Amino acid sequence: MKRILALLLLALAAVPAAAETLSGPATVIDGDTLEIAGRLVRLVGIDAPEGTQPCTRDGEVWDCGEESARQLRALIGTNDVVCQGDELDQYDRLLAVCRAGRFALNRTLVEYGWATAFRSYSDAYVADEIRAKMQKRGIWSSTFELPQAYRLAQRQSTARPSPRPTARRTQAQPTLQGDCAIKGNRSRRGEWIYHLPGMPYYDATRAEEMFCSEAEARAAGYRRAIVR
């Protein structure tokens, strides 16, 4: 009897969550977020520049976050949007793959360079990002901060009071505790490595995840960069 019960529980655990489908006219909130029938939808697996995020091209600053949202509106046009997902994020948004007319919105935004592949959640669009980067499409024709890192910096700047003026410092040393300044990077060889501020290659490292402590980085599967 116990064995039968265990098998039944195992079978139930293996059943995937029911997919949810939303369809209809969509309002673009930003480059990776829509509203359909009063529900917020986050395009899963991609990360577009935030609405207020700037990029720099040929020394000129431009509003790449706003442009990303405009490009999403252009892809949708007058078409209804159909989104399918089976998970909600912490903001109660449906994480979904969406289509509008002939466009698969998630993939097309990355393919055209108006969003990055959100590696923290999926590798589905990494190849599309690599091609867009090589061809310098969209935001890849510019210098920009990864949207994830930009959001983190914005949260930190609003959460902390401005520092008081202090005496002259010979060298600014970032405080790691609570600053979430540790960069996690996944190499093409499959190595998961984290870099601390002040380490060689820290500034040149593209952060795919940010951590507040070394313990947090190690728990996520990263190892410390080797300094020679």
mmCIF file of N, CA, C and O in Angstrom, residues 36-121:
data_model
loop_
_atom_site.group_PDB
_atom_site.id
_atom_site.type_symbol
_atom_site.label_atom_id
_atom_site.label_comp_id
_atom_site.label_asym_id
_atom_site.label_seq_id
_atom_site.Cartn_x
_atom_site.Cartn_y
_atom_site.Cartn_z
ATOM 1 N N ILE A 36 -2.159 42.844 -20.720
ATOM 2 C CA ILE A 36 -3.233 42.280 -21.541
ATOM 3 C C ILE A 36 -4.417 41.981 -20.636
ATOM 4 O O ILE A 36 -4.284 41.235 -19.665
ATOM 5 N N ALA A 37 -5.551 42.565 -20.953
ATOM 6 C CA ALA A 37 -6.791 42.324 -20.183
ATOM 7 C C ALA A 37 -6.570 42.545 -18.691
ATOM 8 O O ALA A 37 -7.048 41.771 -17.850
ATOM 9 N N GLY A 38 -5.820 43.580 -18.351
ATOM 10 C CA GLY A 38 -5.595 43.912 -16.951
ATOM 11 C C GLY A 38 -4.517 43.103 -16.264
ATOM 12 O O GLY A 38 -4.246 43.313 -15.082
ATOM 13 N N ARG A 39 -3.878 42.173 -16.975
ATOM 14 C CA ARG A 39 -2.812 41.341 -16.405
ATOM 15 C C ARG A 39 -1.466 41.784 -16.944
ATOM 16 O O ARG A 39 -1.312 42.066 -18.133
ATOM 17 N N LEU A 40 -0.466 41.811 -16.075
ATOM 18 C CA LEU A 40 0.891 42.122 -16.501
ATOM 19 C C LEU A 40 1.585 40.851 -16.971
ATOM 20 O O LEU A 40 1.463 39.792 -16.343
ATOM 21 N N VAL A 41 2.303 40.968 -18.066
ATOM 22 C CA VAL A 41 3.024 39.842 -18.651
ATOM 23 C C VAL A 41 4.486 40.236 -18.825
ATOM 24 O O VAL A 41 4.795 41.282 -19.404
ATOM 25 N N ARG A 42 5.381 39.408 -18.312
ATOM 26 C CA ARG A 42 6.827 39.627 -18.476
ATOM 27 C C ARG A 42 7.327 38.644 -19.524
ATOM 28 O O ARG A 42 7.146 37.439 -19.392
ATOM 29 N N LEU A 43 7.915 39.150 -20.602
ATOM 30 C CA LEU A 43 8.445 38.283 -21.650
ATOM 31 C C LEU A 43 9.605 37.487 -21.075
ATOM 32 O O LEU A 43 10.647 38.045 -20.732
ATOM 33 N N VAL A 44 9.435 36.192 -20.949
ATOM 34 C CA VAL A 44 10.381 35.357 -20.223
ATOM 35 C C VAL A 44 11.639 35.105 -21.055
ATOM 36 O O VAL A 44 11.590 35.005 -22.282
ATOM 37 N N GLY A 45 12.776 35.036 -20.379
ATOM 38 C CA GLY A 45 14.037 34.695 -21.024
ATOM 39 C C GLY A 45 14.762 35.858 -21.652
ATOM 40 O O GLY A 45 15.844 35.675 -22.211
ATOM 41 N N ILE A 46 14.174 37.058 -21.593
ATOM 42 C CA ILE A 46 14.833 38.231 -22.170
ATOM 43 C C ILE A 46 14.854 39.352 -21.145
ATOM 44 O O ILE A 46 14.090 39.344 -20.168
ATOM 45 N N ASP A 47 15.727 40.323 -21.368
ATOM 46 C CA ASP A 47 15.840 41.464 -20.460
ATOM 47 C C ASP A 47 16.133 42.698 -21.304
ATOM 48 O O ASP A 47 17.209 42.811 -21.904
ATOM 49 N N ALA A 48 15.175 43.606 -21.383
ATOM 50 C CA ALA A 48 15.327 44.820 -22.182
ATOM 51 C C ALA A 48 15.785 45.971 -21.294
ATOM 52 O O ALA A 48 15.577 45.950 -20.077
ATOM 53 N N PRO A 49 16.413 46.987 -21.884
ATOM 54 C CA PRO A 49 16.783 48.161 -21.086
ATOM 55 C C PRO A 49 15.561 48.756 -20.391
ATOM 56 O O PRO A 49 14.455 48.743 -20.935
ATOM 57 N N GLU A 50 15.776 49.260 -19.192
ATOM 58 C CA GLU A 50 14.687 49.894 -18.453
ATOM 59 C C GLU A 50 14.241 51.168 -19.157
ATOM 60 O O GLU A 50 14.987 51.765 -19.942
ATOM 61 N N GLY A 51 13.014 51.599 -18.862
ATOM 62 C CA GLY A 51 12.452 52.768 -19.537
ATOM 63 C C GLY A 51 13.296 54.018 -19.415
ATOM 64 O O GLY A 51 13.340 54.837 -20.336
ATOM 65 N N THR A 52 13.982 54.176 -18.281
ATOM 66 C CA THR A 52 14.800 55.372 -18.060
ATOM 67 C C THR A 52 16.274 55.137 -18.369
ATOM 68 O O THR A 52 17.091 56.021 -18.149
ATOM 69 N N GLN A 53 16.596 53.954 -18.884
ATOM 70 C CA GLN A 53 18.011 53.597 -19.040
ATOM 71 C C GLN A 53 18.616 54.233 -20.288
ATOM 72 O O GLN A 53 18.050 54.134 -21.383
ATOM 73 N N PRO A 54 19.789 54.859 -20.167
ATOM 74 C CA PRO A 54 20.469 55.429 -21.325
ATOM 75 C C PRO A 54 21.530 54.485 -21.878
ATOM 76 O O PRO A 54 22.008 53.594 -21.192
ATOM 77 N N CYS A 55 21.873 54.658 -23.127
ATOM 78 C CA CYS A 55 23.027 54.009 -23.748
ATOM 79 C C CYS A 55 23.896 55.108 -24.365
ATOM 80 O O CYS A 55 23.441 56.237 -24.539
ATOM 81 N N THR A 56 25.108 54.758 -24.707
ATOM 82 C CA THR A 56 26.024 55.732 -25.302
ATOM 83 C C THR A 56 26.520 55.217 -26.642
ATOM 84 O O THR A 56 27.009 54.093 -26.745
ATOM 85 N N ARG A 57 26.380 56.055 -27.679
ATOM 86 C CA ARG A 57 26.833 55.692 -29.026
ATOM 87 C C ARG A 57 27.625 56.859 -29.604
ATOM 88 O O ARG A 57 27.124 57.976 -29.681
ATOM 89 N N ASP A 58 28.868 56.588 -29.990
ATOM 90 C CA ASP A 58 29.738 57.625 -30.556
ATOM 91 C C ASP A 58 29.807 58.857 -29.657
ATOM 92 O O ASP A 58 29.795 60.002 -30.125
ATOM 93 N N GLY A 59 29.857 58.603 -28.350
ATOM 94 C CA GLY A 59 29.968 59.696 -27.391
ATOM 95 C C GLY A 59 28.671 60.400 -27.072
ATOM 96 O O GLY A 59 28.645 61.315 -26.243
ATOM 97 N N GLU A 60 27.578 60.001 -27.726
ATOM 98 C CA GLU A 60 26.280 60.628 -27.497
ATOM 99 C C GLU A 60 25.370 59.697 -26.692
ATOM 100 O O GLU A 60 25.275 58.504 -26.983
ATOM 101 N N VAL A 61 24.697 60.254 -25.698
ATOM 102 C CA VAL A 61 23.763 59.485 -24.882
ATOM 103 C C VAL A 61 22.395 59.475 -25.554
ATOM 104 O O VAL A 61 21.928 60.505 -26.037
ATOM 105 N N TRP A 62 21.779 58.306 -25.617
ATOM 106 C CA TRP A 62 20.436 58.210 -26.184
ATOM 107 C C TRP A 62 19.571 57.304 -25.323
ATOM 108 O O TRP A 62 20.061 56.488 -24.558
ATOM 109 N N ASP A 63 18.259 57.458 -25.451
ATOM 110 C CA ASP A 63 17.307 56.766 -24.586
ATOM 111 C C ASP A 63 16.996 55.376 -25.135
ATOM 112 O O ASP A 63 15.952 55.145 -25.752
ATOM 113 N N CYS A 64 17.903 54.438 -24.896
ATOM 114 C CA CYS A 64 17.712 53.097 -25.458
ATOM 115 C C CYS A 64 16.559 52.359 -24.789
ATOM 116 O O CYS A 64 15.923 51.501 -25.412
ATOM 117 N N GLY A 65 16.271 52.673 -23.529
ATOM 118 C CA GLY A 65 15.134 52.045 -22.866
ATOM 119 C C GLY A 65 13.819 52.423 -23.526
ATOM 120 O O GLY A 65 12.963 51.563 -23.782
ATOM 121 N N GLU A 66 13.663 53.699 -23.823
ATOM 122 C CA GLU A 66 12.446 54.149 -24.510
ATOM 123 C C GLU A 66 12.383 53.579 -25.925
ATOM 124 O O GLU A 66 11.307 53.200 -26.404
ATOM 125 N N GLU A 67 13.543 53.502 -26.592
ATOM 126 C CA GLU A 67 13.559 52.972 -27.955
ATOM 127 C C GLU A 67 13.182 51.494 -27.978
ATOM 128 O O GLU A 67 12.492 51.022 -28.895
ATOM 129 N N SER A 68 13.624 50.744 -26.974
ATOM 130 C CA SER A 68 13.269 49.333 -26.889
ATOM 131 C C SER A 68 11.755 49.168 -26.788
ATOM 132 O O SER A 68 11.161 48.308 -27.454
ATOM 133 N N ALA A 69 11.110 49.999 -25.969
ATOM 134 C CA ALA A 69 9.648 49.940 -25.855
ATOM 135 C C ALA A 69 8.981 50.321 -27.165
ATOM 136 O O ALA A 69 7.977 49.708 -27.572
ATOM 137 N N ARG A 70 9.523 51.319 -27.865
ATOM 138 C CA ARG A 70 8.953 51.716 -29.158
ATOM 139 C C ARG A 70 9.059 50.576 -30.175
ATOM 140 O O ARG A 70 8.136 50.338 -30.959
ATOM 141 N N GLN A 71 10.182 49.878 -30.156
ATOM 142 C CA GLN A 71 10.362 48.771 -31.086
ATOM 143 C C GLN A 71 9.367 47.645 -30.798
ATOM 144 O O GLN A 71 8.847 47.010 -31.730
ATOM 145 N N LEU A 72 9.085 47.396 -29.524
ATOM 146 C CA LEU A 72 8.092 46.374 -29.171
ATOM 147 C C LEU A 72 6.710 46.785 -29.669
ATOM 148 O O LEU A 72 5.960 45.958 -30.207
ATOM 149 N N ARG A 73 6.368 48.062 -29.516
ATOM 150 C CA ARG A 73 5.073 48.534 -30.029
ATOM 151 C C ARG A 73 4.997 48.348 -31.542
ATOM 152 O O ARG A 73 3.953 47.970 -32.085
ATOM 153 N N ALA A 74 6.111 48.625 -32.227
ATOM 154 C CA ALA A 74 6.121 48.488 -33.687
ATOM 155 C C ALA A 74 5.946 47.034 -34.110
ATOM 156 O O ALA A 74 5.274 46.741 -35.105
ATOM 157 N N LEU A 75 6.556 46.104 -33.377
ATOM 158 C CA LEU A 75 6.401 44.682 -33.696
ATOM 159 C C LEU A 75 4.947 44.232 -33.536
ATOM 160 O O LEU A 75 4.439 43.439 -34.324
ATOM 161 N N ILE A 76 4.297 44.754 -32.511
ATOM 162 C CA ILE A 76 2.903 44.370 -32.249
ATOM 163 C C ILE A 76 1.968 45.018 -33.262
ATOM 164 O O ILE A 76 1.063 44.365 -33.797
ATOM 165 N N GLY A 77 2.202 46.294 -33.555
ATOM 166 C CA GLY A 77 1.333 47.012 -34.490
ATOM 167 C C GLY A 77 -0.109 46.993 -34.030
ATOM 168 O O GLY A 77 -0.407 47.292 -32.867
ATOM 169 N N THR A 78 -1.007 46.604 -34.906
ATOM 170 C CA THR A 78 -2.435 46.547 -34.574
ATOM 171 C C THR A 78 -2.886 45.123 -34.236
ATOM 172 O O THR A 78 -4.080 44.869 -34.070
ATOM 173 N N ASN A 79 -1.931 44.202 -34.138
ATOM 174 C CA ASN A 79 -2.270 42.802 -33.881
ATOM 175 C C ASN A 79 -2.606 42.556 -32.412
ATOM 176 O O ASN A 79 -2.071 43.232 -31.524
ATOM 177 N N ASP A 80 -3.466 41.587 -32.173
ATOM 178 C CA ASP A 80 -3.624 41.066 -30.818
ATOM 179 C C ASP A 80 -2.358 40.292 -30.456
ATOM 180 O O ASP A 80 -1.646 39.781 -31.327
ATOM 181 N N VAL A 81 -2.093 40.204 -29.171
ATOM 182 C CA VAL A 81 -0.933 39.462 -28.680
ATOM 183 C C VAL A 81 -1.429 38.203 -27.967
ATOM 184 O O VAL A 81 -2.406 38.256 -27.213
ATOM 185 N N VAL A 82 -0.756 37.087 -28.230
ATOM 186 C CA VAL A 82 -1.081 35.827 -27.567
ATOM 187 C C VAL A 82 0.136 35.412 -26.733
ATOM 188 O O VAL A 82 1.239 35.285 -27.259
ATOM 189 N N CYS A 83 -0.063 35.219 -25.431
ATOM 190 C CA CYS A 83 1.025 34.873 -24.513
ATOM 191 C C CYS A 83 0.699 33.573 -23.792
ATOM 192 O O CYS A 83 -0.439 33.374 -23.348
ATOM 193 N N GLN A 84 1.707 32.727 -23.658
ATOM 194 C CA GLN A 84 1.544 31.472 -22.927
ATOM 195 C C GLN A 84 2.640 31.343 -21.880
ATOM 196 O O GLN A 84 3.821 31.551 -22.171
ATOM 197 N N GLY A 85 2.246 31.006 -20.666
ATOM 198 C CA GLY A 85 3.205 30.806 -19.583
ATOM 199 C C GLY A 85 2.596 29.964 -18.491
ATOM 200 O O GLY A 85 1.381 29.757 -18.447
ATOM 201 N N ASP A 86 3.434 29.490 -17.581
ATOM 202 C CA ASP A 86 2.925 28.660 -16.486
ATOM 203 C C ASP A 86 3.543 29.048 -15.142
ATOM 204 O O ASP A 86 3.558 28.254 -14.214
ATOM 205 N N GLU A 87 4.039 30.285 -15.063
ATOM 206 C CA GLU A 87 4.697 30.703 -13.825
ATOM 207 C C GLU A 87 4.513 32.201 -13.623
ATOM 208 O O GLU A 87 4.449 32.968 -14.593
ATOM 209 N N LEU A 88 4.413 32.622 -12.357
ATOM 210 C CA LEU A 88 4.341 34.036 -12.011
ATOM 211 C C LEU A 88 5.643 34.452 -11.349
ATOM 212 O O LEU A 88 6.266 33.672 -10.630
ATOM 213 N N ASP A 89 6.061 35.705 -11.578
ATOM 214 C CA ASP A 89 7.264 36.189 -10.891
ATOM 215 C C ASP A 89 6.861 36.852 -9.581
ATOM 216 O O ASP A 89 5.697 36.837 -9.169
ATOM 217 N N GLN A 90 7.856 37.446 -8.897
ATOM 218 C CA GLN A 90 7.598 38.022 -7.575
ATOM 219 C C GLN A 90 6.649 39.222 -7.625
ATOM 220 O O GLN A 90 6.103 39.636 -6.608
ATOM 221 N N TYR A 91 6.449 39.798 -8.805
ATOM 222 C CA TYR A 91 5.537 40.931 -8.956
ATOM 223 C C TYR A 91 4.178 40.488 -9.500
ATOM 224 O O TYR A 91 3.396 41.316 -9.962
ATOM 225 N N ASP A 92 3.921 39.175 -9.487
ATOM 226 C CA ASP A 92 2.663 38.596 -9.939
ATOM 227 C C ASP A 92 2.456 38.771 -11.444
ATOM 228 O O ASP A 92 1.322 38.807 -11.919
ATOM 229 N N ARG A 93 3.550 38.906 -12.193
ATOM 230 C CA ARG A 93 3.459 38.973 -13.649
ATOM 231 C C ARG A 93 3.564 37.565 -14.230
ATOM 232 O O ARG A 93 4.350 36.750 -13.746
ATOM 233 N N LEU A 94 2.791 37.296 -15.256
ATOM 234 C CA LEU A 94 2.888 36.015 -15.931
ATOM 235 C C LEU A 94 4.166 35.994 -16.762
ATOM 236 O O LEU A 94 4.395 36.871 -17.597
ATOM 237 N N LEU A 95 5.025 35.005 -16.521
ATOM 238 C CA LEU A 95 6.241 34.831 -17.312
ATOM 239 C C LEU A 95 5.857 34.038 -18.545
ATOM 240 O O LEU A 95 5.466 32.867 -18.446
ATOM 241 N N ALA A 96 5.978 34.659 -19.709
ATOM 242 C CA ALA A 96 5.359 34.059 -20.888
ATOM 243 C C ALA A 96 6.170 34.282 -22.154
ATOM 244 O O ALA A 96 6.987 35.200 -22.253
ATOM 245 N N VAL A 97 5.910 33.414 -23.112
ATOM 246 C CA VAL A 97 6.377 33.570 -24.487
ATOM 247 C C VAL A 97 5.196 34.109 -25.278
ATOM 248 O O VAL A 97 4.090 33.570 -25.204
ATOM 249 N N CYS A 98 5.421 35.184 -26.023
ATOM 250 C CA CYS A 98 4.305 35.880 -26.677
ATOM 251 C C CYS A 98 4.524 36.016 -28.182
ATOM 252 O O CYS A 98 5.661 36.094 -28.657
ATOM 253 N N ARG A 99 3.404 36.075 -28.890
ATOM 254 C CA ARG A 99 3.408 36.274 -30.345
ATOM 255 C C ARG A 99 2.458 37.410 -30.697
ATOM 256 O O ARG A 99 1.453 37.643 -30.015
ATOM 257 N N ALA A 100 2.800 38.101 -31.787
ATOM 258 C CA ALA A 100 1.911 39.116 -32.357
ATOM 259 C C ALA A 100 2.046 39.019 -33.870
ATOM 260 O O ALA A 100 3.138 39.256 -34.408
ATOM 261 N N GLY A 101 0.980 38.626 -34.542
ATOM 262 C CA GLY A 101 1.068 38.427 -35.976
ATOM 263 C C GLY A 101 2.100 37.360 -36.301
ATOM 264 O O GLY A 101 2.079 36.261 -35.758
ATOM 265 N N ARG A 102 3.074 37.680 -37.151
ATOM 266 C CA ARG A 102 4.106 36.705 -37.539
ATOM 267 C C ARG A 102 5.334 36.748 -36.636
ATOM 268 O O ARG A 102 6.286 36.005 -36.857
ATOM 269 N N PHE A 103 5.322 37.609 -35.616
ATOM 270 C CA PHE A 103 6.503 37.779 -34.782
ATOM 271 C C PHE A 103 6.405 37.012 -33.468
ATOM 272 O O PHE A 103 5.406 37.130 -32.737
ATOM 273 N N ALA A 104 7.449 36.237 -33.164
ATOM 274 C CA ALA A 104 7.648 35.696 -31.819
ATOM 275 C C ALA A 104 8.379 36.794 -31.047
ATOM 276 O O ALA A 104 9.568 37.044 -31.287
ATOM 277 N N LEU A 105 7.673 37.480 -30.175
ATOM 278 C CA LEU A 105 8.181 38.730 -29.612
ATOM 279 C C LEU A 105 9.468 38.539 -28.815
ATOM 280 O O LEU A 105 10.409 39.332 -28.945
ATOM 281 N N ASN A 106 9.522 37.524 -27.959
ATOM 282 C CA ASN A 106 10.711 37.332 -27.131
ATOM 283 C C ASN A 106 11.956 37.207 -28.003
ATOM 284 O O ASN A 106 12.944 37.933 -27.827
ATOM 285 N N ARG A 107 11.901 36.265 -28.940
ATOM 286 C CA ARG A 107 13.072 36.002 -29.786
ATOM 287 C C ARG A 107 13.398 37.183 -30.703
ATOM 288 O O ARG A 107 14.565 37.539 -30.889
ATOM 289 N N THR A 108 12.370 37.806 -31.271
ATOM 290 C CA THR A 108 12.607 38.891 -32.219
ATOM 291 C C THR A 108 13.266 40.089 -31.560
ATOM 292 O O THR A 108 14.155 40.728 -32.142
ATOM 293 N N LEU A 109 12.866 40.413 -30.337
ATOM 294 C CA LEU A 109 13.490 41.535 -29.629
ATOM 295 C C LEU A 109 14.981 41.289 -29.408
ATOM 296 O O LEU A 109 15.797 42.201 -29.571
ATOM 297 N N VAL A 110 15.334 40.072 -29.046
ATOM 298 C CA VAL A 110 16.757 39.748 -28.856
ATOM 299 C C VAL A 110 17.467 39.705 -30.204
ATOM 300 O O VAL A 110 18.587 40.228 -30.352
ATOM 301 N N GLU A 111 16.819 39.124 -31.200
ATOM 302 C CA GLU A 111 17.423 38.995 -32.532
ATOM 303 C C GLU A 111 17.725 40.365 -33.139
ATOM 304 O O GLU A 111 18.743 40.551 -33.806
ATOM 305 N N TYR A 112 16.843 41.329 -32.918
ATOM 306 C CA TYR A 112 17.034 42.669 -33.467
ATOM 307 C C TYR A 112 17.895 43.561 -32.561
ATOM 308 O O TYR A 112 18.169 44.706 -32.908
ATOM 309 N N GLY A 113 18.269 43.043 -31.406
ATOM 310 C CA GLY A 113 19.160 43.792 -30.529
ATOM 311 C C GLY A 113 18.481 44.774 -29.602
ATOM 312 O O GLY A 113 19.127 45.689 -29.087
ATOM 313 N N TRP A 114 17.182 44.573 -29.339
ATOM 314 C CA TRP A 114 16.470 45.483 -28.436
ATOM 315 C C TRP A 114 16.248 44.886 -27.056
ATOM 316 O O TRP A 114 15.576 45.480 -26.207
ATOM 317 N N ALA A 115 16.791 43.715 -26.830
ATOM 318 C CA ALA A 115 16.783 43.083 -25.506
ATOM 319 C C ALA A 115 17.962 42.120 -25.449
ATOM 320 O O ALA A 115 18.466 41.672 -26.490
ATOM 321 N N THR A 116 18.397 41.804 -24.239
ATOM 322 C CA THR A 116 19.466 40.830 -24.050
ATOM 323 C C THR A 116 18.861 39.491 -23.644
ATOM 324 O O THR A 116 17.714 39.424 -23.202
ATOM 325 N N ALA A 117 19.626 38.438 -23.821
ATOM 326 C CA ALA A 117 19.203 37.127 -23.315
ATOM 327 C C ALA A 117 19.373 37.139 -21.799
ATOM 328 O O ALA A 117 20.457 37.435 -21.298
ATOM 329 N N PHE A 118 18.301 36.829 -21.073
ATOM 330 C CA PHE A 118 18.339 36.882 -19.605
ATOM 331 C C PHE A 118 18.831 35.536 -19.093
ATOM 332 O O PHE A 118 18.062 34.658 -18.738
ATOM 333 N N ARG A 119 20.158 35.373 -19.059
ATOM 334 C CA ARG A 119 20.774 34.087 -18.751
ATOM 335 C C ARG A 119 20.458 33.589 -17.349
ATOM 336 O O ARG A 119 20.573 32.394 -17.075
ATOM 337 N N SER A 120 20.094 34.484 -16.450
ATOM 338 C CA SER A 120 19.750 34.065 -15.090
ATOM 339 C C SER A 120 18.520 33.159 -15.087
ATOM 340 O O SER A 120 18.303 32.401 -14.143
ATOM 341 N N TYR A 121 17.715 33.241 -16.146
ATOM 342 C CA TYR A 121 16.467 32.481 -16.191
ATOM 343 C C TYR A 121 16.397 31.495 -17.349
ATOM 344 O O TYR A 121 15.678 30.504 -17.270
#
